Short mmCIF file of C-alpha atoms in Angstrom, two decimals:
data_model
loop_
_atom_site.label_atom_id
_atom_site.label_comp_id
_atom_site.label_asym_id
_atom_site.label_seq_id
_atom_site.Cartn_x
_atom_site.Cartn_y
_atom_site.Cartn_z
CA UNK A 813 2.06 -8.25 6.18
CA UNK A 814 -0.83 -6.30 7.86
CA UNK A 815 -1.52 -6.50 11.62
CA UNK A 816 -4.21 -4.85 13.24
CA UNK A 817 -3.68 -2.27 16.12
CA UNK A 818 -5.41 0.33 17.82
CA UNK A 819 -5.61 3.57 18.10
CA UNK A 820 -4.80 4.60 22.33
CA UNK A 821 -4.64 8.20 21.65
CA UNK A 822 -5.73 11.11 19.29
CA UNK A 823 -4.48 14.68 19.79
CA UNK A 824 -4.50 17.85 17.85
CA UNK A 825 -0.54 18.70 17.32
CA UNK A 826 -1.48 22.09 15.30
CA UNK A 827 -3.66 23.35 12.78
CA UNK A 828 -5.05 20.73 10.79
CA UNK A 829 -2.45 17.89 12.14
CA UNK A 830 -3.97 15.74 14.51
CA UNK A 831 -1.32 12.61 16.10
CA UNK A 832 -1.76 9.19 16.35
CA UNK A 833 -0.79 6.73 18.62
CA UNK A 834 -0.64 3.35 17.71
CA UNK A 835 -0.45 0.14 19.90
CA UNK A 836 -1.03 -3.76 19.60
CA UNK A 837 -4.82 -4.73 21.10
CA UNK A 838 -3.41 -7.22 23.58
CA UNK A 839 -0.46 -5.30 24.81
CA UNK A 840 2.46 -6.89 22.53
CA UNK A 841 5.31 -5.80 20.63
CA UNK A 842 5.85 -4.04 17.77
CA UNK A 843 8.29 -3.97 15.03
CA UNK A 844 11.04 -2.53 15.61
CA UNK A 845 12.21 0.36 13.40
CA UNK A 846 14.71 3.49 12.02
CA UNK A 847 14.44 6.81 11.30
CA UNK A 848 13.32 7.63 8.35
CA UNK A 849 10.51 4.42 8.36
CA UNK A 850 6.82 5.16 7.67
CA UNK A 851 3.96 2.35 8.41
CA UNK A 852 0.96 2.03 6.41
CA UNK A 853 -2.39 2.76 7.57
CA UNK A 854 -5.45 0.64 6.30
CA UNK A 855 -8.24 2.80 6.91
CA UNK A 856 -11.38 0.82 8.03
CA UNK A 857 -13.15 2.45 4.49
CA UNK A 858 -10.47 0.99 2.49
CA UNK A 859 -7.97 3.40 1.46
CA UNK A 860 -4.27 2.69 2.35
CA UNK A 861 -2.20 5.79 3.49
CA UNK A 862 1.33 5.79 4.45
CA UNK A 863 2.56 7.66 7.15
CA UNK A 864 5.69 8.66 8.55
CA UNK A 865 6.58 6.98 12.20
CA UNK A 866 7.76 10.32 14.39
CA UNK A 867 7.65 9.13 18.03
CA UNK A 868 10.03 7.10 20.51
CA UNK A 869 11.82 4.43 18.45
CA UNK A 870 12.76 3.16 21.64
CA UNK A 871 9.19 2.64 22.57
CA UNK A 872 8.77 -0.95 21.71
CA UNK A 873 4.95 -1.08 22.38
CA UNK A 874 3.95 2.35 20.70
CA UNK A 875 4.00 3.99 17.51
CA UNK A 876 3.27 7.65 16.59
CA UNK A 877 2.00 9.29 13.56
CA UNK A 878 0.76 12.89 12.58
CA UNK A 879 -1.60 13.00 9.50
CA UNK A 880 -2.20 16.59 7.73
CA UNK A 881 -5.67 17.43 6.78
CA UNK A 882 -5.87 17.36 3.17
CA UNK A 883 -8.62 19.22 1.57
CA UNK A 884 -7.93 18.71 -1.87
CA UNK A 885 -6.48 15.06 -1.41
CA UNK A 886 -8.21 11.86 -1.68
CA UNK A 887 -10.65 11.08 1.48
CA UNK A 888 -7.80 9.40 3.77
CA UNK A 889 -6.66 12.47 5.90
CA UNK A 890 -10.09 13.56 6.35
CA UNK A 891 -11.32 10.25 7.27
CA UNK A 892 -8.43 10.15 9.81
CA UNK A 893 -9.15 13.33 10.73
CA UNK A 894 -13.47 13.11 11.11
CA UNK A 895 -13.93 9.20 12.15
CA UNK A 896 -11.42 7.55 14.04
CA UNK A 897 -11.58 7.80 17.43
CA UNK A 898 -9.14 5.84 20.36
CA UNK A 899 -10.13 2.26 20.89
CA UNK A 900 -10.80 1.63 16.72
CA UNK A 901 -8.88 -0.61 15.18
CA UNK A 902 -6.67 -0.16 11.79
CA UNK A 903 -4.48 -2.37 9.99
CA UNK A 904 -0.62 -1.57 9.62
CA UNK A 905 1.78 -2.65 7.16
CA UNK A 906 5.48 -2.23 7.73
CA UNK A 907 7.72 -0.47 9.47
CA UNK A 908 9.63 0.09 5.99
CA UNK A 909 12.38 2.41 5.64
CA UNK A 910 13.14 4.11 1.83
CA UNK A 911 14.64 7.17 3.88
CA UNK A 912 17.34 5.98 5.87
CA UNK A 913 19.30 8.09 7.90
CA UNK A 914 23.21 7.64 6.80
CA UNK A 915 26.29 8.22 9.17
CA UNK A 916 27.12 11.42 8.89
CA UNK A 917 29.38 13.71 11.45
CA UNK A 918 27.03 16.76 10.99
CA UNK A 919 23.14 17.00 9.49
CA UNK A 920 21.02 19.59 8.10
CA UNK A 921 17.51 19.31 7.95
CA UNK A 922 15.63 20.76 6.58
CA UNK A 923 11.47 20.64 6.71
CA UNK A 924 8.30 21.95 5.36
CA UNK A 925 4.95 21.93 7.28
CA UNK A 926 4.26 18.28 8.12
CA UNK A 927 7.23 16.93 6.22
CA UNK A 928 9.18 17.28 9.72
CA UNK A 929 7.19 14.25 10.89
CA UNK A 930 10.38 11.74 9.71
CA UNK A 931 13.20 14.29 10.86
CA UNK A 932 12.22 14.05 14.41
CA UNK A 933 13.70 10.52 14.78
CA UNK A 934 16.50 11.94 12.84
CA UNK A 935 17.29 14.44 15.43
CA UNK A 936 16.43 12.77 18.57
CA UNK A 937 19.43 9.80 16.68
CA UNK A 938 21.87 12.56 16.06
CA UNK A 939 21.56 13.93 19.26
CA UNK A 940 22.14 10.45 20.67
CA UNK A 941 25.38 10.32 18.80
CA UNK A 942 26.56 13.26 19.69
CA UNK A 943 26.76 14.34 15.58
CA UNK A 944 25.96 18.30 15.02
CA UNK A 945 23.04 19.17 13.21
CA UNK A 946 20.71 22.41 12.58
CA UNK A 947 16.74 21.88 12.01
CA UNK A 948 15.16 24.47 9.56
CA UNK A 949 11.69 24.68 9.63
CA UNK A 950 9.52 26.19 7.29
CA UNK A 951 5.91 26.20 7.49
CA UNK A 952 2.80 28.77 6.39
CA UNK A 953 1.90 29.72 10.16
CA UNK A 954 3.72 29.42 13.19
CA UNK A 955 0.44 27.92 14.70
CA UNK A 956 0.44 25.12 11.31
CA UNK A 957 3.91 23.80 12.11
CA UNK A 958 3.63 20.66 14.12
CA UNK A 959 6.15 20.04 17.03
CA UNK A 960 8.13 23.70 16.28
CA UNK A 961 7.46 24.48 20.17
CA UNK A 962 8.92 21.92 21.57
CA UNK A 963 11.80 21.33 19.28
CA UNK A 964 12.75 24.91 20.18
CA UNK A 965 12.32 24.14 23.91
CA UNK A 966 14.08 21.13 23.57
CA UNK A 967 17.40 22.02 20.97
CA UNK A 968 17.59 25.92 21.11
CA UNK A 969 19.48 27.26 18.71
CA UNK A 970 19.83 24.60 16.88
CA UNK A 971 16.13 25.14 15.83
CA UNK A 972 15.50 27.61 13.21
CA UNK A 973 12.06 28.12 12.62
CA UNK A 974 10.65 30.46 9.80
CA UNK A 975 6.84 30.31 9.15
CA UNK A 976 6.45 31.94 5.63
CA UNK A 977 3.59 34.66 7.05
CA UNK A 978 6.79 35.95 8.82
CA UNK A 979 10.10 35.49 6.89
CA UNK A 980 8.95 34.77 3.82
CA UNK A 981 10.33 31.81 1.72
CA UNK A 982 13.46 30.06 3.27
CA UNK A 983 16.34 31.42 2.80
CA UNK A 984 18.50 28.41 1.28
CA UNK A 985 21.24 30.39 -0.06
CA UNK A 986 22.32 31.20 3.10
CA UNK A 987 22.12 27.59 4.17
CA UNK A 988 22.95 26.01 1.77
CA UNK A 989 25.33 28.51 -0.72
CA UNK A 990 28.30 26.81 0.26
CA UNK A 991 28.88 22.93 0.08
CA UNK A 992 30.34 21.03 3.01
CA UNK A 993 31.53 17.36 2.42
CA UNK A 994 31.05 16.32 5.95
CA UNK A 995 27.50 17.21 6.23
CA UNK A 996 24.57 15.60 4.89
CA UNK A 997 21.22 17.49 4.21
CA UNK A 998 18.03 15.83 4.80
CA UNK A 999 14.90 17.00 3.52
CA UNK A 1000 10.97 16.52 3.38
CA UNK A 1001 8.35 18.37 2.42
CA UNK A 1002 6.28 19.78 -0.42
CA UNK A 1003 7.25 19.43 -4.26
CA UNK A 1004 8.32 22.92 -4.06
CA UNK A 1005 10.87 22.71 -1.56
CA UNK A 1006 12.28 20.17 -2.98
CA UNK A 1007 12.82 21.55 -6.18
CA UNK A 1008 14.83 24.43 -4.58
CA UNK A 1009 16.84 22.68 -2.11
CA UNK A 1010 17.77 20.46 -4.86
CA UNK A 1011 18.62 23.46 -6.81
CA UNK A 1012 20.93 24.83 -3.85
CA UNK A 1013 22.97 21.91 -3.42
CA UNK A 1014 24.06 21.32 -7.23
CA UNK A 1015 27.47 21.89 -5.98
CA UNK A 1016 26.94 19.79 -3.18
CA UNK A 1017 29.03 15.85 -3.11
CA UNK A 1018 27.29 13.60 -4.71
CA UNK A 1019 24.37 11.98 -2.03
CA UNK A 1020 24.99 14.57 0.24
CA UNK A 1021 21.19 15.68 -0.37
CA UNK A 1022 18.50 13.06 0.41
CA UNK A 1023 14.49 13.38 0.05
CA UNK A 1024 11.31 12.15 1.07
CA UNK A 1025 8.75 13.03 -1.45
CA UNK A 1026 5.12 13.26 -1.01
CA UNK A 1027 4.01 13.39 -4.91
CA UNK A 1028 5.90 12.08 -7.86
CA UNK A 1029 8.53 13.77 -9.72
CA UNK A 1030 7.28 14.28 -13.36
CA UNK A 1031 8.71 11.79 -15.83
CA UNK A 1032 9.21 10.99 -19.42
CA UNK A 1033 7.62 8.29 -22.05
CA UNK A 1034 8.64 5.06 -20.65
CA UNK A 1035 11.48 3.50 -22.40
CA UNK A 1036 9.26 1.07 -24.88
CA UNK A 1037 5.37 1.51 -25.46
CA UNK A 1038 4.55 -2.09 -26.34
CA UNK A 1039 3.59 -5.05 -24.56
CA UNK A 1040 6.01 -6.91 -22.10
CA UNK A 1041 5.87 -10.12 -20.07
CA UNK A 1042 5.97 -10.48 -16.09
CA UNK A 1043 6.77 -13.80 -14.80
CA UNK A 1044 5.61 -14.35 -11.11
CA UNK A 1045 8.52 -16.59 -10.29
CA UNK A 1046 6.94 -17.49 -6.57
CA UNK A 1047 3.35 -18.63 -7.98
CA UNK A 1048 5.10 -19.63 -11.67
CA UNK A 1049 2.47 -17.63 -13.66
CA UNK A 1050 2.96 -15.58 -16.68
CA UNK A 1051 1.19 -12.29 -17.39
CA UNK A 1052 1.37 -9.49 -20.34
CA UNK A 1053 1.44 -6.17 -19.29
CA UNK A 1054 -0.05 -4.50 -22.07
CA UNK A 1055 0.78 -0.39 -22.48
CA UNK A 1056 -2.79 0.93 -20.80
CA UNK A 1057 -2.40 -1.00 -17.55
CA UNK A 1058 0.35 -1.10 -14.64
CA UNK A 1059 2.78 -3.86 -13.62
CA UNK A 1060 0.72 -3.93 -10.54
CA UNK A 1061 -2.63 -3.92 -12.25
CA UNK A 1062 -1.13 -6.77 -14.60
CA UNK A 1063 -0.26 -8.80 -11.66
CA UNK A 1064 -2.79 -8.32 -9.51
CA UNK A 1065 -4.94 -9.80 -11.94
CA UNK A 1066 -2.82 -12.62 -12.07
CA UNK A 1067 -3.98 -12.87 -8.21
CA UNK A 1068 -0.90 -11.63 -6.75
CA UNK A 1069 -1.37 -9.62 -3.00
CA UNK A 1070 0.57 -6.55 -3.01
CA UNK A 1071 -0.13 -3.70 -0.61
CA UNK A 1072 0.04 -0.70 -2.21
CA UNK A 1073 -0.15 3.19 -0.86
CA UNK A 1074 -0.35 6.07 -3.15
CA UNK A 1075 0.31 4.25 -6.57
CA UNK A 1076 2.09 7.47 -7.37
CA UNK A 1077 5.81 6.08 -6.83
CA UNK A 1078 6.31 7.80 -4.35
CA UNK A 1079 5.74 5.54 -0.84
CA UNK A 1080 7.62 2.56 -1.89
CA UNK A 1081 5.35 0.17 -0.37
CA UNK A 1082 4.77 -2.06 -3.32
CA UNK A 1083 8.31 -2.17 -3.99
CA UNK A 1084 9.24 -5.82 -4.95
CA UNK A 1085 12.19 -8.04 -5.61
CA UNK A 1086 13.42 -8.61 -9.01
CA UNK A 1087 14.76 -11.91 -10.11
CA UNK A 1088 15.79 -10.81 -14.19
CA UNK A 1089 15.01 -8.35 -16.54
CA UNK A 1090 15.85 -4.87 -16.49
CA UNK A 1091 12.95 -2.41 -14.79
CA UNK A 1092 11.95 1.19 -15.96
CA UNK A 1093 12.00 3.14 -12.78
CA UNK A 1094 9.82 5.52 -13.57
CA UNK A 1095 9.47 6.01 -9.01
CA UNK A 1096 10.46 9.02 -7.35
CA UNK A 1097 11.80 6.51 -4.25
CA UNK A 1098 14.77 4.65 -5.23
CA UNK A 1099 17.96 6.81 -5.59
CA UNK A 1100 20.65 6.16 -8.67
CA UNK A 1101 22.55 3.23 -6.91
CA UNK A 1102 19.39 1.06 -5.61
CA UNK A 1103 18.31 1.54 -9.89
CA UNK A 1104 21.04 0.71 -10.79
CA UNK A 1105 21.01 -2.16 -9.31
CA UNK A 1106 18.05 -3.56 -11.06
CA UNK A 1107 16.98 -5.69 -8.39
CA UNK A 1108 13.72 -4.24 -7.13
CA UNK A 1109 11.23 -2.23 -8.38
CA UNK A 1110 7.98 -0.09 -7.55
CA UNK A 1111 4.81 -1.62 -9.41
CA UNK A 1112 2.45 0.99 -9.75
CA UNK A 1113 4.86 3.62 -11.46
CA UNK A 1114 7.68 1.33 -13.17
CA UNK A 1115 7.52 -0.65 -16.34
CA UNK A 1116 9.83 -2.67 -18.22
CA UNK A 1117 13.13 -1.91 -20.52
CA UNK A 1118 13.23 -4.79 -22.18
CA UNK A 1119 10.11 -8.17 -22.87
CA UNK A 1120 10.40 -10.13 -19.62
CA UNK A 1121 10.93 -9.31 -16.28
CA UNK A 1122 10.71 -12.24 -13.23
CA UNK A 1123 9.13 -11.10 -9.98
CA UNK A 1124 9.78 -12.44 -7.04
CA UNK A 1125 5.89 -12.83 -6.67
#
């Protein structure tokens, strides 16, 4: 469901990251939510964005965002950026949560430029519990990475902050060279990062790593290239999803409303129930268990493994 709030305040966090603050028009509350969740912003032009929530969970009338400027992306950061102003209004979907943070007795997270926008919540949790954790913080420039100032102010040496114009790349064999079962590593940021953190932590437990991705992890051929059959089980309609066209094409042309984000697989907001069938996850969002499962799936990316699958739709 989309509601429409309002922007009460716009501020410039660092280079090129501008925050958000979020609140209902008549005063009300909001959805509560975790760390880890993300909303998603319908942008007056039309585009959907999803962002991750990084301010007071506690807060019950506010929420906070911080959007990069993305020159090379697709119009929504630079709209967000160049044209809204406090007192518009924007739709929201959510608070959804595909990033949860797990018990854990100690953390490490780790971030890249504005991926530290869902740690935040992270931290300020752990340090509620009283678990141990380390931030590290990579970023281009100091003057780039959002929030570094007064995490350090805040947490002391438990901040580590490297901008690469100073120490180079991170250094995750130092970090992360030897495994320790009773920590859990947390990390979000760009593809690259990802790809080596994952790389350090091959010796890790199994789930000890978890990720928030912001594109999609390169995949295969899907498991069959012919056509398939969705059933709609909610609005009892049947629709062929033929190989050139999505599940969520296929079914929005059936008439079904789902709010989508990136249609990369990688936001999880048009993840949706499954009833039967067995999906193709072909998302960079659900981790082994939740596919194995077989009981949801993300529409834009994912297909089908077998000829029918029932929606809950």
């Amino acid at each position: 469901m989309v509601v429409t709030l309002e922007i009460s305040a716009k501020e410039d966090v660092a280079e090129g990251v501008v925050a958000l603050s979020l609140v209902h028009p008549r005063g009300g509350r909001l959805p509560d939510w975790t760390p880890g969740s993300h909303i998603e912003l319908v942008l007056p032009e039309g585009s959907v964005r999803h962002y991750s929530l990084c301010g007071n969970r506690w807060d019950p009338y506010t929420y906070r965002i911080a959007v990069l400027r993305e020159p090379h992306g697709r119009g929504g950061s630079a709209y967000v950026h160049d044209a809204l102003r406090p007192g518009n209004l924007v739709g929201v979907g959510g608070p959804r949560n595909h990033f949860p943070l797990v018990p854990s007795e100690n953390y490490l997270f780790i971030a890249g430029g504005i991926g530290i926008t869902p740690l935040l919540p992270m931290i300020h949790q752990a340090e509620l519990l009283g678990c141990d954790w380390q931030l590290l913080y990579g970023g281009r420039t100091r003057a780039s990475m959002a929030f570094g100032e007064e995490l350090s102010a805040a947490h002391g040496e438990r901040v580590h902050i490297a901008p690469q114009d100073e120490y180079g790349l991170l250094d995750l064999t130092s970090w992360l060279g030897t495994p320790r079962p009773d920590t859990k590593v947390y990390c979000c940021g760009p593809a690259p990062l990802l790809a080596a953190v994952e790389a350090a932590c091959a010796d890790w437990p199994p789930y000890a790593l978890r990720t928030e991705r912001f594109t999609a992890v390169e995949q295969g051929a899907p498991v069959r290239d012919t056509p398939f059959e969705v059933y709609l089980r909610r609005m009892g309609r049947t629709v062929t999803v033929t190989p050139d066209v999505s599940v969520l094409e296929a079914v929005r042309g059936a008439g079904a409303e789902v709010l989508t984000s990136c249609e990369q697989g990688t936001c999880g907001t048009c993840l949706t129930p499954v009833s039967e069938g067995r999906p193709d996850h072909r998302d960079s969002v659900l981790v082994d268990h939740q596919r194995a499962a077989n009981d949801c799936m993300v529409l834009c990316v994912s297909r089908s493994c077998g000829d029918r699958l029932v929606l809950d739709l």
